[in-house]
Short mmCIF file of C-alpha atoms and ligand atoms in Angstrom, two decimals:
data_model
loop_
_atom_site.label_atom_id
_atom_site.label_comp_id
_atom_site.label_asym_id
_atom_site.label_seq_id
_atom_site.Cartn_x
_atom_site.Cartn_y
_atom_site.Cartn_z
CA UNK A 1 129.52 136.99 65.53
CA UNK A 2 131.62 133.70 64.44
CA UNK A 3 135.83 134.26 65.22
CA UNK A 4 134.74 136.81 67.65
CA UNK A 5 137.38 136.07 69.95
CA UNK A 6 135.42 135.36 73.20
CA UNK A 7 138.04 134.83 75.76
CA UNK A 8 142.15 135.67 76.30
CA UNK A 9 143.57 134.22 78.79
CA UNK A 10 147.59 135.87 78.99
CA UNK A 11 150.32 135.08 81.37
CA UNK A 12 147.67 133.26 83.50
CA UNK A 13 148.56 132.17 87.04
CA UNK A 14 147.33 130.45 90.01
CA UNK A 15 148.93 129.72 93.39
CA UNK A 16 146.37 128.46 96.01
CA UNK A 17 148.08 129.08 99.72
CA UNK A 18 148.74 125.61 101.64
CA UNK A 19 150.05 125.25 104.88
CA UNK A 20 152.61 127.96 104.94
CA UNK A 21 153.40 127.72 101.27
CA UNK A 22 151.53 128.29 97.61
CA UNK A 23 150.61 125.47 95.26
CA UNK A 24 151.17 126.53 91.67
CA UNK A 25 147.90 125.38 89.91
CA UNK A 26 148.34 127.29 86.77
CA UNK A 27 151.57 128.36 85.33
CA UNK A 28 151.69 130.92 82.69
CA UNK A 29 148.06 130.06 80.71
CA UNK A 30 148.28 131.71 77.48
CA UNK A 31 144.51 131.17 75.53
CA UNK A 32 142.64 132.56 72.64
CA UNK A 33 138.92 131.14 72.00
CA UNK A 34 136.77 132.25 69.68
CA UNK A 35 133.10 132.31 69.52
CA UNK A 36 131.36 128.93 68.21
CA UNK A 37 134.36 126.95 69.26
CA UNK A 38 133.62 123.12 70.77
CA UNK A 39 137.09 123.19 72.85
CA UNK A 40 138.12 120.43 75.26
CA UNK A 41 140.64 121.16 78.85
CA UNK A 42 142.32 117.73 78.58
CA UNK A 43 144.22 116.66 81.51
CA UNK A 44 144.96 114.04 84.09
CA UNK A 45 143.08 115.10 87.80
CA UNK A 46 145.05 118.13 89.28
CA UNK A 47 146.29 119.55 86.02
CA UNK A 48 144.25 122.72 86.31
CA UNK A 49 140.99 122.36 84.80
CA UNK A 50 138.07 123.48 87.03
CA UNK A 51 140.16 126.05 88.06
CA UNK A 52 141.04 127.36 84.68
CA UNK A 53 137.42 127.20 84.15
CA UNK A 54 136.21 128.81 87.20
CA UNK A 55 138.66 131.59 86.09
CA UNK A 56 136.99 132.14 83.02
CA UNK A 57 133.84 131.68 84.38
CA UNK A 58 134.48 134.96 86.99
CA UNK A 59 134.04 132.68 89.73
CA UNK A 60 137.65 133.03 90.83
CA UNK A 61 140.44 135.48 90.14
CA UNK A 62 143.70 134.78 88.98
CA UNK A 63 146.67 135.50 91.50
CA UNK A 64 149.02 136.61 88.36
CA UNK A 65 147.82 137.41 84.65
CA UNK A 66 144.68 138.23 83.30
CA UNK A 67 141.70 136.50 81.97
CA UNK A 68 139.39 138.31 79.56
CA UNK A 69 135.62 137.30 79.18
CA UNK A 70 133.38 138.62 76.86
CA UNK A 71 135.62 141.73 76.34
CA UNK A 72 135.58 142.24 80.23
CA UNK A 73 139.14 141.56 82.37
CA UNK A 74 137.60 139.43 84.90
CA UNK A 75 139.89 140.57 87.75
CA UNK A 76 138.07 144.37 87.41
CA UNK A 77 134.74 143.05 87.76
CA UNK A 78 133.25 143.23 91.53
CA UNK A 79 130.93 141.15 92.70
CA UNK A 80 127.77 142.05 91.25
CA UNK A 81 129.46 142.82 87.61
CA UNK A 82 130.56 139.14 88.22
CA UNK A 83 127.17 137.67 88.56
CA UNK A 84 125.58 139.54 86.17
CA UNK A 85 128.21 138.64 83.11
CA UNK A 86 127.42 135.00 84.31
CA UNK A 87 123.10 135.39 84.68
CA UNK A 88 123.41 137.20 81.06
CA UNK A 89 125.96 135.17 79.01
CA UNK A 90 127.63 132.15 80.97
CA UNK A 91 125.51 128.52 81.43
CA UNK A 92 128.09 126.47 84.31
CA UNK A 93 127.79 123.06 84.30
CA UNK A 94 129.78 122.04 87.65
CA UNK A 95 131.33 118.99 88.80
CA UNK A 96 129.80 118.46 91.97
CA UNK A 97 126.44 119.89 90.40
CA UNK A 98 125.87 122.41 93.15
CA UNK A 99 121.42 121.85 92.75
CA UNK A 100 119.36 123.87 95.37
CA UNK A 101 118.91 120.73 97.44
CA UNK A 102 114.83 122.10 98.63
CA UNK A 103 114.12 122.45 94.89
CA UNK A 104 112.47 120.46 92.52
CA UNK A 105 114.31 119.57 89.44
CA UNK A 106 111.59 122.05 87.49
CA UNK A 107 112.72 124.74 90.18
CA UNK A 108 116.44 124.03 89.86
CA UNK A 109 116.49 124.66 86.06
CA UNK A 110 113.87 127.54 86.27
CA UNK A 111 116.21 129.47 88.38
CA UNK A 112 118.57 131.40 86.03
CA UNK A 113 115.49 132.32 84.54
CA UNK A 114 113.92 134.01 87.34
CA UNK A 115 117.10 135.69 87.92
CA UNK A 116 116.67 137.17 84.31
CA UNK A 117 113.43 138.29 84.89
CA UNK A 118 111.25 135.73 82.05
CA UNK A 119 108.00 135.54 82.07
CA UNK A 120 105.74 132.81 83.40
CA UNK A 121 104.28 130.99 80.45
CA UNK A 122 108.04 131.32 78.59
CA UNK A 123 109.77 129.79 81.67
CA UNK A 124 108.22 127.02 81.68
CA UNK A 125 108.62 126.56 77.60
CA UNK A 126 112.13 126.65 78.00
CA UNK A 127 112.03 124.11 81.26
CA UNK A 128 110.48 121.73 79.58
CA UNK A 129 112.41 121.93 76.54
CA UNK A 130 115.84 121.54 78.84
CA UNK A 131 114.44 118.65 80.63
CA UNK A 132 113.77 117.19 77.08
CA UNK A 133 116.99 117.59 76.33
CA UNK A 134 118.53 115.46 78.69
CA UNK A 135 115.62 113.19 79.46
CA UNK A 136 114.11 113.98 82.42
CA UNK A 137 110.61 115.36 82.01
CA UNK A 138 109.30 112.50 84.12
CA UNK A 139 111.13 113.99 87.04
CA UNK A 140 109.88 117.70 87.46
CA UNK A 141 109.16 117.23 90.60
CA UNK A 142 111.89 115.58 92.23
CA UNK A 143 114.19 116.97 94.80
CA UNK A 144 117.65 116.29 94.36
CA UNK A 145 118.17 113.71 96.94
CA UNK A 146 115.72 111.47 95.18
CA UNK A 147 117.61 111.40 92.08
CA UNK A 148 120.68 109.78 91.13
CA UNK A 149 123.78 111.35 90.07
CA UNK A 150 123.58 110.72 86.70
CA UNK A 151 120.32 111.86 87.03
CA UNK A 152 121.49 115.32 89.15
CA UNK A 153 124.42 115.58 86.62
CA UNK A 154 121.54 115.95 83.86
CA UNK A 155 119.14 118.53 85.68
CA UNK A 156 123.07 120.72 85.65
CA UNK A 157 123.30 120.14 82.69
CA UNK A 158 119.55 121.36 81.50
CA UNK A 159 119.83 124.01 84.11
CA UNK A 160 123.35 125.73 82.44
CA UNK A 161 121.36 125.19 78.96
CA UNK A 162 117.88 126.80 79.37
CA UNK A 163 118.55 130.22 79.22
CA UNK A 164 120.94 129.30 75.94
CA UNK A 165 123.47 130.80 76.94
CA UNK A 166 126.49 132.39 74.48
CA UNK A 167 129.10 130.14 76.17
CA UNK A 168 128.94 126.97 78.37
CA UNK A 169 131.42 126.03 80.86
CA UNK A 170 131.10 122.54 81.05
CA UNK A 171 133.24 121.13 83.77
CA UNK A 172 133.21 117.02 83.69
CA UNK A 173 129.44 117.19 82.36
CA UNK A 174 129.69 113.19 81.68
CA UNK A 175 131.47 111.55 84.86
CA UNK A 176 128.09 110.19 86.04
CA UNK A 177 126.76 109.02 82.69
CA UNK A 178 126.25 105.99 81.25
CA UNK A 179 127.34 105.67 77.69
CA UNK A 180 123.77 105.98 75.73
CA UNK A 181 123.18 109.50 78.23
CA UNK A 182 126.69 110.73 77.40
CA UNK A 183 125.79 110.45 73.50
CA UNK A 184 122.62 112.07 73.92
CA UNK A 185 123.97 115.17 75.83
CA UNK A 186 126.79 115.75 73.65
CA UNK A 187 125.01 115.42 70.87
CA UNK A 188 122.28 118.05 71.75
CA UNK A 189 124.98 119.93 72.74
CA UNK A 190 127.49 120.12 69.46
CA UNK A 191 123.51 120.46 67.98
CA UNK A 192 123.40 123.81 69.69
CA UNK A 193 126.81 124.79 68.93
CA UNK A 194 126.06 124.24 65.27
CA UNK A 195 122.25 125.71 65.21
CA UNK A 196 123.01 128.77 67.68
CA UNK A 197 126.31 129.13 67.71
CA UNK A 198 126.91 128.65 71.30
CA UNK A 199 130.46 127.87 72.31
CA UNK A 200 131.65 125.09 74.55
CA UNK A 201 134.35 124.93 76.93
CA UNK A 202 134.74 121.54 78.17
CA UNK A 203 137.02 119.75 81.15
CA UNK A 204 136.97 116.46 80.60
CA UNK A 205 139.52 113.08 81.00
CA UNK A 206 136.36 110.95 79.43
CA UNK A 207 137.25 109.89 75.78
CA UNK A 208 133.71 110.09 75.04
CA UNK A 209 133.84 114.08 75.22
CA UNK A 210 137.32 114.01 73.50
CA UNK A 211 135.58 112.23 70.67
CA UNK A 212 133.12 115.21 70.15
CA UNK A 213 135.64 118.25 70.47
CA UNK A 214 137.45 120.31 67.56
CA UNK A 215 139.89 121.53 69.45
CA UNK A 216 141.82 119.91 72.80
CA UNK A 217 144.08 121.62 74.69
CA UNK A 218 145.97 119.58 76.95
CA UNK A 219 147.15 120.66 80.35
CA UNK A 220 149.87 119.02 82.56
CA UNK A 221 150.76 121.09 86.16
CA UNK A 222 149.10 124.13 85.09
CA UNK A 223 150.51 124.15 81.84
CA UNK A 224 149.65 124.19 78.17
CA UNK A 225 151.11 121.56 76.84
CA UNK A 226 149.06 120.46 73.63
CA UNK A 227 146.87 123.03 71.78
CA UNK A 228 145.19 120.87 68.74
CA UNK A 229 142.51 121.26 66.39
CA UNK A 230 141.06 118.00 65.62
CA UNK A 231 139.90 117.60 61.94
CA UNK A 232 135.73 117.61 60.79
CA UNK A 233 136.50 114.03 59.51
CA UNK A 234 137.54 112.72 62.91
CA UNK A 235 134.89 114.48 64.57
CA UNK A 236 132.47 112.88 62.14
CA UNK A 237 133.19 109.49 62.68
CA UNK A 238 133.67 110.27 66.86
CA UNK A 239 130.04 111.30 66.32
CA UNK A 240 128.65 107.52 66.01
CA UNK A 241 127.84 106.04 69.50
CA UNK A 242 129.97 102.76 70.25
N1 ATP B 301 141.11 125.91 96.91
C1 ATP B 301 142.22 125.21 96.74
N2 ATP B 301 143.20 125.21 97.68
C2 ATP B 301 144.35 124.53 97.49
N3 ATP B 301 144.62 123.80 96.38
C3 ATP B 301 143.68 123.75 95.44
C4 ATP B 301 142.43 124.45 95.55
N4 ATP B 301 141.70 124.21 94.42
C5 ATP B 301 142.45 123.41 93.66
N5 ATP B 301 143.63 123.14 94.24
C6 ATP B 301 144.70 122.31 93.70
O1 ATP B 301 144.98 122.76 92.38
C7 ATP B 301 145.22 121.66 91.50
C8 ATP B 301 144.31 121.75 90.32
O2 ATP B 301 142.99 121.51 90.76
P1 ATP B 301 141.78 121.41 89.75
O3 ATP B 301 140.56 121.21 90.56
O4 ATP B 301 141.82 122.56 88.84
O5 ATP B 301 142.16 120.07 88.94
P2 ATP B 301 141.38 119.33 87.78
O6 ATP B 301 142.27 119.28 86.59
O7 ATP B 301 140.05 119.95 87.60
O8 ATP B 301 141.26 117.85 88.38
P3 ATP B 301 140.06 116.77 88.28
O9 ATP B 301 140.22 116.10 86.95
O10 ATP B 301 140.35 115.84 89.43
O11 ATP B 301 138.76 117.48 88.44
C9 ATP B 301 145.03 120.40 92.34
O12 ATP B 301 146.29 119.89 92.72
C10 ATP B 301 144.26 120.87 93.56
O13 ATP B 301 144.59 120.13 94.70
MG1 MG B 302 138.12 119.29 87.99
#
C-alpha cells in the first residue's frame, strides 16, 4: 500500500567499541519512510550511512534506540527471523558487492531465488531479465574475478533486483560506474519504483544519484542534519543524462 510507513527509525544510536573507548556513529536517528519513497542518505564518508543502512537492513543492531522494518523492531528479531525478513522483502545492494567469488554471474543473481524456493524455468526468466537490466547478459558465465568492478557492482545490483523486492537498500550502487551505466541503472530503477512501487533507500555522495532522489536526508557525525523533499520538476530535469 502507498504511505504505508515502511520503516521508523527513533532515538537511533550507534557506538562501535575502539581501543578502549566507543565511536559514536549514529547519534539520535529519528526516521519515518514510507512505502514507494526514492530517498537518498547524503553524507560525506564516515557520516553514518552503511551503517544506518545495515541497521535497517537487520544486518546489525542498534546499541541505543530502535529501528522498525516492515512493522518488525529489528533488535527482537533472532537470527533466522533476520534472514528471512531480508530473503522475503529486502534486495541489498552492498558497497564492496560481497558476490560468491566460485559463482558465475547467472549463479550469483539466481541465489536469492533458490533461497525462496522458485522454480526452474521462472528462475531463469527473472535472471535474465536482471542481467538485462544492467547489461550484462553477455556475461552469465563469468566468475567474479573476471569481471570488472563496474561490472561486479552491476551483477549486485541485478542480484538485489531479481526477486523485486518491496524495498532496496542500495548502499553506493554507482561508485564503480561510468556515467552512461549510472543513467541506465537509475533509471530502471526509479522505473521500478514508479511501475511496482518498490521503495529505494539510497547512500550515496555521487551527484548523479542525488539528481534522481525525491527526498535527501543529509547526515553529518551520525546526525540528521537535512531532511528534504526535492520537487517532481527538479527530478524531471535531473532525469536527462549529461
Ligand atoms: N565495525 C566498526 N568498528 C568501528 N568503527 C566503525 C565500524 N563500522 C563503521 N565504523 C565507523 O563509523 C563511522 C561511520 O561509518 P560508515 O561506514 O557508516 O560511513 P559511511 O557514511 O557509509 O562512509 P562512506 O561514504 O565512506 O561509505 C566511520 O567513522 C567508521 O570508521
Ligand atoms: Mg558507506
Amino acid at each position: 500500500m502507498k504511505n504505508e510507513i515502511l520503516i521508523t527509525t527513533a532515538h537511533l544510536v550507534k557506538k562501535f567499541p575502539i581501543g578502549g573507548h566507543f565511536f559514536t556513529a549514529l547519534n539520535d536517528v529519528n526516521l519515518t519512510i514510507r512505502a514507494g519513497e526514492f530517498t537518498g542518505l547524503v553524507g560525506p564518508s564516515g557520516s553514518g550511512k552503511t551503517t544506518l543502512l545495515n541497521i535497517i537492513g537487520a544486518l546489525d543492531n542498534p546499541t541505543e534506540g530502535v529501528a522498525v522494518v516492515m512493522g518488525q523492531d529489528t533488535k527482537t528479531l533472532n537470527h533466522k527471523q533476520a534472514a528471512r525478513l531480508r530473503s522475503e522483502c529486502l534486495g541489498f545492494i552492498f558497497q564492496t558487492y560481497n558476490l560468491l567469488p566460485v559463482y558465475t554471474v547467472f549463479e550469483n543473481v539466481e541465489f536469492p531465488l533458490l533461497l525462496l524456493g522458485i522454480a526452474s524455468s521462472d528462475r531463469k526468466k527473472s535472471v535474465m531479465k536482471a542481467l538485462e537490466w544492467v547489461g550484462l547478459t553477455d556475461k552469465v558465465s563469468s566468475r567474479p574475478s573476471q569481471l570488472s568492478g563496474g561490472e561486479c557492482q552491476r551483477v549486485s545490483i541485478a542480484r538485489a533486483m531479481v526477486k523485486r523486492p518491496k524495498l532496496v537498500l542500495a548502499d553506493e550502487p554507482t561508485a564503480n560506474l561510468d556515467a552512461a551505466n549510472s543513467h541506465n541503472v537509475l533509471k530502471m530503477m526509479l522505473q521500478l519504483n514508479r511501475e511496482m512501487g518498490t521503495t529505494f533507500i539510497f547512500a550515496s555522495h555521487d551527484e548523479k544519484v542525488i539528481g534522481y532522489l525525491r527526498r535527501k536526508i543529509g547526515l553529518t557525525d551520525g546526525k540528521v542534519v537535512e531532511d528534504k523533499i526535492i520537487s517532481t520538476q527538479n527530478h524531471e530535469e535531473s532525469e536527462t543524462p549529461c
